[in-house]
CSV table of C-alpha atoms in Angstrom, one decimal:
chain,number,residue,atom,x,y,z
I,1,UNK,CA,27.5,15.3,15.5
I,2,UNK,CA,24.9,17.4,13.7
I,3,UNK,CA,21.4,17.7,15.1
I,4,UNK,CA,19.1,14.8,14.1
I,5,UNK,CA,16.4,16.0,11.9
I,6,UNK,CA,13.7,13.9,10.0
I,7,UNK,CA,10.8,14.8,7.8
I,8,UNK,CA,7.4,13.6,6.8
I,9,UNK,CA,6.4,14.9,3.3
I,10,UNK,CA,2.9,14.1,2.4
I,11,UNK,CA,1.3,15.2,-0.9
I,12,UNK,CA,-2.1,16.7,-0.2
I,13,UNK,CA,-3.6,14.8,-3.1
I,14,UNK,CA,-5.7,12.2,-1.0
I,15,UNK,CA,-6.6,11.2,2.4
I,16,UNK,CA,-4.2,10.4,5.2
I,17,UNK,CA,-4.2,6.7,4.9
I,18,UNK,CA,-2.6,3.9,7.1
I,19,UNK,CA,0.4,3.6,4.9
I,20,UNK,CA,1.7,7.2,5.1
I,21,UNK,CA,0.5,7.4,8.7
I,22,UNK,CA,3.0,4.6,9.4
I,23,UNK,CA,5.8,6.6,7.6
I,24,UNK,CA,5.1,9.7,9.6
I,25,UNK,CA,5.0,7.7,12.9
I,26,UNK,CA,8.4,6.1,12.5
I,27,UNK,CA,10.0,9.3,11.4
I,28,UNK,CA,8.6,11.0,14.6
I,29,UNK,CA,9.5,8.2,16.9
I,30,UNK,CA,13.1,8.2,15.6
I,31,UNK,CA,13.4,12.0,16.1
I,32,UNK,CA,12.0,11.6,19.6
I,33,UNK,CA,14.3,8.7,20.5
I,34,UNK,CA,17.3,10.5,19.3
I,35,UNK,CA,16.5,14.0,20.5
I,36,UNK,CA,15.9,15.4,17.1
I,37,UNK,CA,13.4,17.5,15.3
I,38,UNK,CA,10.4,16.7,13.0
I,39,UNK,CA,9.7,18.6,9.9
I,40,UNK,CA,6.3,18.6,8.2
I,41,UNK,CA,6.9,19.3,4.4
I,42,UNK,CA,3.8,19.6,2.3
I,43,UNK,CA,4.7,18.4,-1.2
I,44,UNK,CA,2.1,20.5,-3.2
I,45,UNK,CA,3.7,21.0,-6.5
I,46,UNK,CA,1.0,19.1,-8.3
I,47,UNK,CA,-1.4,22.0,-8.6
I,48,UNK,CA,-4.2,20.0,-10.2
I,49,UNK,CA,-4.5,17.3,-7.6
I,50,UNK,CA,-3.5,19.2,-4.4
I,51,UNK,CA,-6.4,20.2,-2.3
I,52,UNK,CA,-6.7,22.3,0.9
I,53,UNK,CA,-9.0,19.9,2.5
I,54,UNK,CA,-6.5,17.1,2.2
I,55,UNK,CA,-3.9,19.1,3.7
I,56,UNK,CA,-6.2,20.1,6.6
I,57,UNK,CA,-7.0,16.3,7.1
I,58,UNK,CA,-3.3,15.4,7.3
I,59,UNK,CA,-2.5,18.1,9.8
I,60,UNK,CA,-5.5,17.0,11.9
I,61,UNK,CA,-4.5,13.4,11.8
I,62,UNK,CA,-1.0,14.2,12.9
I,63,UNK,CA,-2.1,16.4,15.6
I,64,UNK,CA,-4.7,13.8,17.0
I,65,UNK,CA,-2.1,11.1,16.8
I,66,UNK,CA,0.2,13.2,18.9
I,67,UNK,CA,2.9,13.6,16.1
I,68,UNK,CA,3.6,17.2,16.6
I,69,UNK,CA,6.0,18.8,14.2
I,70,UNK,CA,8.8,21.2,15.1
I,71,UNK,CA,8.8,23.2,11.8
I,72,UNK,CA,7.1,23.0,8.4
I,73,UNK,CA,7.8,23.8,4.7
I,74,UNK,CA,5.8,24.0,1.6
I,75,UNK,CA,7.3,23.0,-1.8
I,76,UNK,CA,5.1,25.3,-3.9
I,77,UNK,CA,6.7,28.2,-2.1
I,78,UNK,CA,10.2,27.0,-3.1
I,79,UNK,CA,9.8,26.8,-7.0
I,80,UNK,CA,12.4,29.7,-7.5
I,81,UNK,CA,15.1,27.7,-5.4
I,82,UNK,CA,14.4,24.5,-7.5
I,83,UNK,CA,14.8,26.5,-10.7
I,84,UNK,CA,18.2,28.0,-9.4
I,85,UNK,CA,19.6,24.6,-8.5
I,86,UNK,CA,18.3,23.2,-11.8
I,87,UNK,CA,20.0,25.9,-13.9
I,88,UNK,CA,23.3,25.2,-12.1
I,89,UNK,CA,22.9,21.5,-12.9
I,90,UNK,CA,22.0,22.2,-16.5
I,91,UNK,CA,25.2,24.3,-16.8
I,92,UNK,CA,27.2,21.4,-15.7
I,93,UNK,CA,25.4,19.0,-18.2
I,94,UNK,CA,23.8,17.0,-15.3
I,95,UNK,CA,20.2,18.0,-16.3
I,96,UNK,CA,19.5,17.6,-19.9
I,97,UNK,CA,16.3,18.1,-22.3
I,98,UNK,CA,14.8,15.3,-24.1
I,99,UNK,CA,12.2,15.4,-26.8
I,100,UNK,CA,10.7,12.0,-27.0
I,101,UNK,CA,6.9,11.7,-26.8
I,102,UNK,CA,5.3,9.4,-24.2
I,103,UNK,CA,4.5,7.0,-27.2
I,104,UNK,CA,7.9,7.0,-28.4
I,105,UNK,CA,9.3,6.3,-24.9
I,106,UNK,CA,6.8,3.5,-24.5
I,107,UNK,CA,7.8,2.0,-27.8
I,108,UNK,CA,11.5,2.0,-26.7
I,109,UNK,CA,10.6,0.3,-23.5
I,110,UNK,CA,8.7,-2.5,-25.2
I,111,UNK,CA,11.5,-3.0,-27.8
I,112,UNK,CA,14.0,-3.3,-25.1
I,113,UNK,CA,11.9,-5.8,-23.1
I,114,UNK,CA,11.2,-7.7,-26.2
I,115,UNK,CA,15.0,-8.2,-26.6
I,116,UNK,CA,15.4,-9.4,-23.1
I,117,UNK,CA,17.1,-6.2,-22.1
I,118,UNK,CA,16.2,-3.8,-19.1
I,119,UNK,CA,14.1,-0.8,-20.1
I,120,UNK,CA,16.8,1.8,-19.5
I,121,UNK,CA,16.8,5.1,-21.4
I,122,UNK,CA,19.6,5.3,-23.9
I,123,UNK,CA,20.5,9.0,-23.5
I,124,UNK,CA,19.8,9.4,-27.2
I,125,UNK,CA,18.8,13.0,-26.3
I,126,UNK,CA,22.5,13.8,-25.6
I,127,UNK,CA,23.3,13.2,-29.3
I,128,UNK,CA,20.7,15.5,-30.8
I,129,UNK,CA,22.1,18.2,-33.1
I,130,UNK,CA,20.9,21.9,-33.0
I,131,UNK,CA,19.1,21.2,-36.3
I,132,UNK,CA,17.1,18.3,-34.8
I,133,UNK,CA,16.2,20.1,-31.7
I,134,UNK,CA,15.1,23.1,-33.8
I,135,UNK,CA,12.9,20.7,-35.8
I,136,UNK,CA,11.3,19.2,-32.8
I,137,UNK,CA,10.5,22.6,-31.4
I,138,UNK,CA,9.1,23.7,-34.6
I,139,UNK,CA,6.7,20.7,-34.4
I,140,UNK,CA,5.6,22.2,-31.1
I,141,UNK,CA,7.3,19.6,-28.9
I,142,UNK,CA,8.3,20.7,-25.5
I,143,UNK,CA,11.2,18.9,-23.7
I,144,UNK,CA,11.1,17.0,-20.5
I,145,UNK,CA,14.3,17.1,-18.5
I,146,UNK,CA,16.4,14.1,-17.0
I,147,UNK,CA,19.0,14.1,-14.4
I,148,UNK,CA,22.3,12.4,-15.8
I,149,UNK,CA,23.4,9.7,-13.2
I,150,UNK,CA,27.1,9.4,-12.8
I,151,UNK,CA,28.6,6.1,-13.5
I,152,UNK,CA,29.7,3.6,-10.9
I,153,UNK,CA,28.3,1.7,-7.9
I,154,UNK,CA,25.8,3.5,-5.6
I,155,UNK,CA,26.1,2.0,-2.0
I,156,UNK,CA,24.5,2.8,1.2
I,157,UNK,CA,23.8,1.3,4.6
I,158,UNK,CA,20.0,1.1,5.0
I,159,UNK,CA,18.9,1.1,8.6
I,160,UNK,CA,16.3,-1.7,7.9
I,161,UNK,CA,17.6,-3.4,4.7
I,162,UNK,CA,21.3,-3.5,5.5
I,163,UNK,CA,23.9,-2.8,2.6
I,164,UNK,CA,22.2,-1.8,-0.7
I,165,UNK,CA,24.1,-1.6,-3.9
I,166,UNK,CA,23.0,-0.3,-7.3
I,167,UNK,CA,25.0,-0.1,-10.6
I,168,UNK,CA,24.2,3.3,-12.0
I,169,UNK,CA,24.5,1.8,-15.5
I,170,UNK,CA,21.5,-0.4,-14.7
I,171,UNK,CA,19.3,2.7,-13.9
I,172,UNK,CA,17.5,5.1,-16.2
I,173,UNK,CA,18.4,8.8,-15.8
I,174,UNK,CA,15.2,9.9,-13.9
I,175,UNK,CA,12.8,12.6,-15.4
I,176,UNK,CA,12.9,15.5,-13.1
I,177,UNK,CA,10.9,18.1,-15.0
I,178,UNK,CA,7.8,17.2,-17.0
I,179,UNK,CA,7.2,18.7,-20.6
I,180,UNK,CA,4.7,21.2,-19.0
I,181,UNK,CA,7.5,22.6,-16.8
I,182,UNK,CA,6.3,21.1,-13.6
I,183,UNK,CA,8.7,19.3,-11.3
I,184,UNK,CA,8.6,15.6,-10.4
I,185,UNK,CA,9.2,14.4,-6.8
I,186,UNK,CA,13.0,13.6,-7.1
I,187,UNK,CA,14.9,16.7,-7.4
I,188,UNK,CA,13.0,19.2,-5.2
I,189,UNK,CA,12.9,16.6,-2.5
I,190,UNK,CA,16.6,16.4,-2.6
I,191,UNK,CA,17.0,20.1,-2.6
I,192,UNK,CA,14.7,20.4,0.4
I,193,UNK,CA,16.5,17.7,2.3
I,194,UNK,CA,19.8,19.6,1.8
I,195,UNK,CA,18.4,23.0,2.6
I,196,UNK,CA,16.6,21.9,5.8
I,197,UNK,CA,19.6,19.7,6.9
I,198,UNK,CA,17.5,16.4,7.0
I,199,UNK,CA,19.8,13.7,8.6
I,200,UNK,CA,17.6,10.7,8.4
I,201,UNK,CA,14.9,9.6,5.9
I,202,UNK,CA,12.3,6.8,6.7
I,203,UNK,CA,10.1,5.7,3.8
I,204,UNK,CA,8.6,2.8,2.2
I,205,UNK,CA,10.5,0.2,0.3
I,206,UNK,CA,8.9,1.3,-3.0
I,207,UNK,CA,11.4,4.2,-2.9
I,208,UNK,CA,14.6,2.2,-2.8
I,209,UNK,CA,15.4,2.7,-6.5
I,210,UNK,CA,14.5,6.4,-6.1
I,211,UNK,CA,17.0,6.6,-3.2
I,212,UNK,CA,19.8,5.2,-5.5
I,213,UNK,CA,19.1,8.0,-8.0
I,214,UNK,CA,18.7,10.6,-5.3
I,215,UNK,CA,22.0,9.8,-3.8
I,216,UNK,CA,23.7,10.9,-7.0
I,217,UNK,CA,21.5,14.0,-6.8
I,218,UNK,CA,22.8,14.8,-3.3
I,219,UNK,CA,26.4,14.3,-4.5
I,220,UNK,CA,25.7,16.6,-7.5
I,221,UNK,CA,23.9,19.4,-5.7
I,222,UNK,CA,26.7,19.2,-3.0
I,223,UNK,CA,24.7,18.2,0.1
I,224,UNK,CA,25.4,15.6,2.9
I,225,UNK,CA,23.7,12.4,2.1
I,226,UNK,CA,21.1,11.4,4.8
I,227,UNK,CA,20.9,7.9,6.5
I,228,UNK,CA,18.0,6.0,4.9
I,229,UNK,CA,15.6,3.4,6.2
I,230,UNK,CA,13.1,1.8,3.9
I,231,UNK,CA,10.1,0.2,5.6
I,232,UNK,CA,8.5,-3.0,4.1
I,233,UNK,CA,5.1,-2.1,2.7
I,234,UNK,CA,2.0,-3.3,4.3
I,235,UNK,CA,-0.2,-5.9,2.8
I,236,UNK,CA,-3.7,-7.1,3.4
I,237,UNK,CA,-4.7,-10.4,4.8
I,238,UNK,CA,-4.8,-11.8,1.3
I,239,UNK,CA,-1.0,-11.6,1.1
I,240,UNK,CA,-0.8,-9.0,-1.5
I,241,UNK,CA,-0.9,-5.1,-1.6
I,242,UNK,CA,-4.7,-4.2,-1.0
I,243,UNK,CA,-6.4,-1.3,-2.6
I,244,UNK,CA,-8.3,-1.1,0.7
I,245,UNK,CA,-5.1,-0.1,2.5
I,246,UNK,CA,-4.9,2.9,0.4
I,247,UNK,CA,-8.2,4.1,1.6
I,248,UNK,CA,-8.1,3.0,5.4
I,249,UNK,CA,-7.8,6.7,6.8
I,250,UNK,CA,-6.9,8.1,10.3
I,251,UNK,CA,-10.2,10.1,10.2
I,252,UNK,CA,-12.3,6.9,9.5
I,253,UNK,CA,-10.6,5.0,12.2
I,254,UNK,CA,-10.9,7.9,14.6
I,255,UNK,CA,-14.6,8.3,13.9
I,256,UNK,CA,-15.0,4.5,14.6
I,257,UNK,CA,-13.6,5.1,18.1
I,258,UNK,CA,-10.1,3.5,17.6
I,259,UNK,CA,-7.7,5.1,20.1
I,260,UNK,CA,-4.6,7.2,18.7
I,261,UNK,CA,-2.3,5.0,20.9
I,262,UNK,CA,-3.8,1.9,19.5
I,263,UNK,CA,-3.0,3.0,16.0
I,264,UNK,CA,0.5,4.1,17.0
I,265,UNK,CA,1.3,1.1,19.0
I,266,UNK,CA,-0.1,-1.3,16.4
I,267,UNK,CA,1.8,0.2,13.4
I,268,UNK,CA,5.1,0.6,15.3
I,269,UNK,CA,5.3,-3.2,16.3
I,270,UNK,CA,3.7,-4.7,13.2
I,271,UNK,CA,6.2,-6.6,11.2
I,272,UNK,CA,8.8,-6.5,14.0
I,273,UNK,CA,10.3,-9.3,16.1
I,274,UNK,CA,8.6,-7.7,19.2
I,275,UNK,CA,5.2,-8.4,20.8
I,276,UNK,CA,2.4,-6.2,19.3
I,277,UNK,CA,1.2,-4.7,22.5
I,278,UNK,CA,-0.3,-1.4,23.5
I,279,UNK,CA,1.9,1.4,24.9
I,280,UNK,CA,0.6,4.0,27.3
I,281,UNK,CA,2.2,6.9,25.5
I,282,UNK,CA,4.3,8.0,22.5
I,283,UNK,CA,7.4,8.7,24.6
I,284,UNK,CA,7.7,5.1,25.9
I,285,UNK,CA,7.0,3.9,22.4
I,286,UNK,CA,9.8,5.9,21.0
I,287,UNK,CA,12.0,4.5,23.6
I,288,UNK,CA,11.3,1.0,22.4
I,289,UNK,CA,12.1,1.8,18.8
I,290,UNK,CA,14.6,-0.4,17.3
I,291,UNK,CA,14.7,-0.4,13.4
I,292,UNK,CA,16.9,-3.5,13.4
I,293,UNK,CA,14.0,-5.6,14.8
I,294,UNK,CA,11.9,-4.9,11.6
I,295,UNK,CA,11.6,-7.9,9.4
I,296,UNK,CA,12.2,-7.8,5.7
I,297,UNK,CA,8.8,-9.5,4.8
I,298,UNK,CA,5.8,-7.4,4.2
I,299,UNK,CA,3.6,-7.3,7.4
I,300,UNK,CA,-0.1,-8.0,7.0
I,301,UNK,CA,-2.3,-5.2,8.2
I,302,UNK,CA,-5.8,-6.1,9.5
I,303,UNK,CA,-8.5,-3.6,10.5
I,304,UNK,CA,-10.1,-6.5,12.6
I,305,UNK,CA,-6.8,-7.1,14.3
I,306,UNK,CA,-6.6,-3.3,15.1
I,307,UNK,CA,-10.0,-3.3,16.5
I,308,UNK,CA,-9.3,-6.2,18.7
I,309,UNK,CA,-6.1,-4.5,19.7
I,310,UNK,CA,-8.0,-1.3,20.6
I,311,UNK,CA,-10.5,-3.3,22.6
I,312,UNK,CA,-7.6,-4.6,24.6
I,313,UNK,CA,-6.1,-1.2,25.2
I,314,UNK,CA,-9.6,0.4,26.2
I,315,UNK,CA,-10.2,-2.3,28.7
I,316,UNK,CA,-6.9,-1.6,30.4
I,317,UNK,CA,-7.0,2.2,30.1
I,318,UNK,CA,-6.6,4.1,33.3
I,319,UNK,CA,-9.0,6.8,34.3
I,320,UNK,CA,-6.2,9.3,34.2
I,321,UNK,CA,-5.3,8.5,30.7
I,322,UNK,CA,-8.9,9.4,29.4
I,323,UNK,CA,-8.1,13.1,30.3
I,324,UNK,CA,-11.7,14.0,31.2
I,325,UNK,CA,-13.2,12.4,28.1
I,326,UNK,CA,-16.1,10.7,29.7
I,327,UNK,CA,-18.9,12.0,32.0
I,328,UNK,CA,-18.2,9.5,34.7
I,329,UNK,CA,-16.0,9.2,37.8
I,330,UNK,CA,-13.3,6.7,38.2
I,331,UNK,CA,-15.3,4.2,40.2
I,332,UNK,CA,-17.9,4.0,37.2
I,333,UNK,CA,-15.1,3.7,34.6
I,334,UNK,CA,-13.3,0.9,36.4
I,335,UNK,CA,-16.7,-1.0,36.7
I,336,UNK,CA,-17.6,-0.8,33.1
I,337,UNK,CA,-14.4,-0.6,31.1
I,338,UNK,CA,-14.0,-4.4,30.8
I,339,UNK,CA,-17.1,-4.5,28.6
I,340,UNK,CA,-16.1,-1.6,26.4
I,341,UNK,CA,-14.7,-2.0,22.8
I,342,UNK,CA,-14.3,1.8,22.3
I,343,UNK,CA,-14.3,4.5,25.0
I,344,UNK,CA,-17.7,5.9,23.7
I,345,UNK,CA,-19.4,2.6,24.6
I,346,UNK,CA,-19.5,3.9,28.1
I,347,UNK,CA,-22.4,6.0,27.0
I,348,UNK,CA,-24.6,2.8,26.9
I,349,UNK,CA,-23.8,2.0,30.4
I,350,UNK,CA,-24.2,5.6,31.7
I,351,UNK,CA,-27.6,5.4,30.1
I,352,UNK,CA,-28.6,2.1,31.6
I,353,UNK,CA,-27.4,3.2,35.1
I,354,UNK,CA,-28.8,6.8,35.0
I,355,UNK,CA,-31.6,6.9,32.5
I,356,UNK,CA,-35.0,5.0,32.3
I,357,UNK,CA,-34.7,1.5,30.8
I,358,UNK,CA,-37.6,-0.7,29.5
I,359,UNK,CA,-36.9,-4.1,31.3
I,360,UNK,CA,-37.3,-7.4,29.6
I,361,UNK,CA,-39.4,-9.7,31.6
I,362,UNK,CA,-38.5,-13.3,31.2
I,363,UNK,CA,-39.7,-14.7,34.5
I,364,UNK,CA,-42.1,-12.2,36.4
I,365,UNK,CA,-42.6,-14.6,39.4
I,366,UNK,CA,-38.8,-14.6,40.0
I,367,UNK,CA,-38.2,-10.9,39.4
I,368,UNK,CA,-41.3,-9.9,41.6
I,369,UNK,CA,-39.8,-12.0,44.5
I,370,UNK,CA,-36.4,-10.6,43.8
I,371,UNK,CA,-37.8,-7.1,44.2
I,372,UNK,CA,-39.3,-8.0,47.5
I,373,UNK,CA,-36.1,-9.3,48.8
I,374,UNK,CA,-33.9,-6.3,47.8
I,375,UNK,CA,-31.9,-5.2,50.9
I,376,UNK,CA,-32.0,-1.7,52.1
I,377,UNK,CA,-29.2,0.7,51.0
I,378,UNK,CA,-26.4,1.6,51.2
I,379,UNK,CA,-25.3,-1.0,48.8
I,380,UNK,CA,-21.8,-2.2,47.8
I,381,UNK,CA,-20.4,-5.0,45.9
I,382,UNK,CA,-21.2,-7.6,48.7
I,383,UNK,CA,-24.9,-6.7,48.4
I,384,UNK,CA,-25.5,-8.7,45.2
I,385,UNK,CA,-24.1,-12.0,46.8
I,386,UNK,CA,-26.3,-11.8,50.0
I,387,UNK,CA,-29.3,-10.9,47.9
I,388,UNK,CA,-28.8,-13.6,45.3
I,389,UNK,CA,-28.2,-16.2,48.0
I,390,UNK,CA,-31.6,-15.5,49.6
I,391,UNK,CA,-33.3,-15.7,46.2
I,392,UNK,CA,-31.7,-19.1,45.7
I,393,UNK,CA,-32.8,-20.2,49.1
I,394,UNK,CA,-36.4,-19.3,48.4
I,395,UNK,CA,-36.6,-20.5,44.7
I,396,UNK,CA,-34.0,-23.2,44.2
I,397,UNK,CA,-33.0,-21.3,41.0
I,398,UNK,CA,-29.3,-21.2,40.0
I,399,UNK,CA,-27.2,-20.6,37.0
I,400,UNK,CA,-28.6,-19.1,33.9
I,401,UNK,CA,-32.2,-19.7,35.1
I,402,UNK,CA,-31.5,-17.3,38.0
I,403,UNK,CA,-29.1,-14.7,36.6
I,404,UNK,CA,-30.5,-14.1,33.0
I,405,UNK,CA,-33.9,-13.1,34.0
I,406,UNK,CA,-32.4,-10.7,36.7
I,407,UNK,CA,-29.9,-9.2,34.2
I,408,UNK,CA,-32.6,-8.8,31.4
I,409,UNK,CA,-35.0,-7.1,34.0
I,410,UNK,CA,-32.5,-4.9,35.6
I,411,UNK,CA,-30.5,-3.8,32.4
I,412,UNK,CA,-32.5,-4.9,29.4
I,413,UNK,CA,-29.3,-6.4,28.1
I,414,UNK,CA,-28.0,-9.9,27.4
I,415,UNK,CA,-24.7,-9.3,29.0
I,416,UNK,CA,-22.5,-6.7,30.5
I,417,UNK,CA,-20.6,-5.9,33.6
I,418,UNK,CA,-21.2,-8.1,36.6
I,419,UNK,CA,-24.5,-7.2,38.4
I,420,UNK,CA,-22.7,-6.9,41.6
I,421,UNK,CA,-20.9,-4.1,40.2
I,422,UNK,CA,-23.8,-2.5,38.4
I,423,UNK,CA,-26.3,-2.7,41.3
I,424,UNK,CA,-24.7,0.2,43.4
I,425,UNK,CA,-24.4,2.2,40.3
I,426,UNK,CA,-28.1,2.0,39.3
I,427,UNK,CA,-29.6,2.4,42.9
I,428,UNK,CA,-32.2,0.5,44.8
I,429,UNK,CA,-35.2,2.5,43.6
I,430,UNK,CA,-34.6,2.0,39.8
I,431,UNK,CA,-33.6,-1.7,40.4
I,432,UNK,CA,-36.8,-2.3,42.4
I,433,UNK,CA,-39.0,-0.7,39.7
I,434,UNK,CA,-37.3,-2.5,37.0
I,435,UNK,CA,-37.7,-5.9,38.6
I,436,UNK,CA,-41.5,-5.2,38.8
I,437,UNK,CA,-41.6,-4.4,35.1
I,438,UNK,CA,-41.6,-0.7,35.2
I,439,UNK,CA,-39.9,1.7,32.8
I,440,UNK,CA,-37.5,3.3,35.3
């Protein structure tokens, strides 16, 4: 069996959004599970729209997510190769010039639809005489080029959708070269997949019809047809494709404090028959991959759900998994993680425990007495219970009337980690001064 090889082929014409992040993730996970390799291919043939900053963002996003690539390629460096193959296909009559304008093609499409027929190109360009071609060129028309689809049924076993069948007669010959000489996606992608020995292609279901046409191209160029998996497209909560999904970027989520493994775990299990739960690392996530458990319906992506999912992950994150990202020891992390939504929220509690806080005094009589009753150090988690029991005995206070004024004076906050945990972290001197209304 040949080595498993997958590819992620982004166009650097926009931000790394959640949709193409999901495509990259599934390709990487499949390669990892099957012991294969992962190619990053930059599809930068669109010179006007491709920008270096978008490519940098794509690379940064993949690296931060942990989706390391084994090798890489760049389409703009392979134009000569595409031309070579195209010339060979032209010589066989499989790529042919067409002289219709965009307006003429649109009129043809509308006419066919009005007659209740599918808008399939009728190959009229193949019947043009030399004189007609010469007349068009004299007008200044430049041809676009189409790939001639071989007749018959196109069949493949999709790893997500099952058996897929298309009659070539019901498909238009795809345009492969624009009138300005630039290549469209279809043929260069096939040539690359052949040259780089890609064995599996995972992409969105919006490419299903493209796949049918491209299988014919694989056959014509003479390469091994890869295995395909077409993922259902993400939708928003409103149940339709959302423009917002096209702008939710990895950089944006990262800046918000969403963990890389939260994004990867959430996207990998969204729309499957499995529980959407956080995984500790990409290796274990890859082991769990089963494309057969992906449903056919379009999964609903929710930023709010992702945030809640991230909170769940953070509150169960081990100290070791932080990798030295916080200026706190394990004891402090374990004490406060249950009140964090993102890892950076720990800075608030580091400040409350280590920096001066202006207390909020709700009941000075209570807090002054509480300061007088503070036991001597050393303190542990049992200190709080003994101290509070003595305050209760002296004042008769209990419940919110007891605990809320203490919390507001000691932390300045409405809620947070249990005071029995915070007290030893803050220390007796600061607690005493805050209970007495001092900025400490």
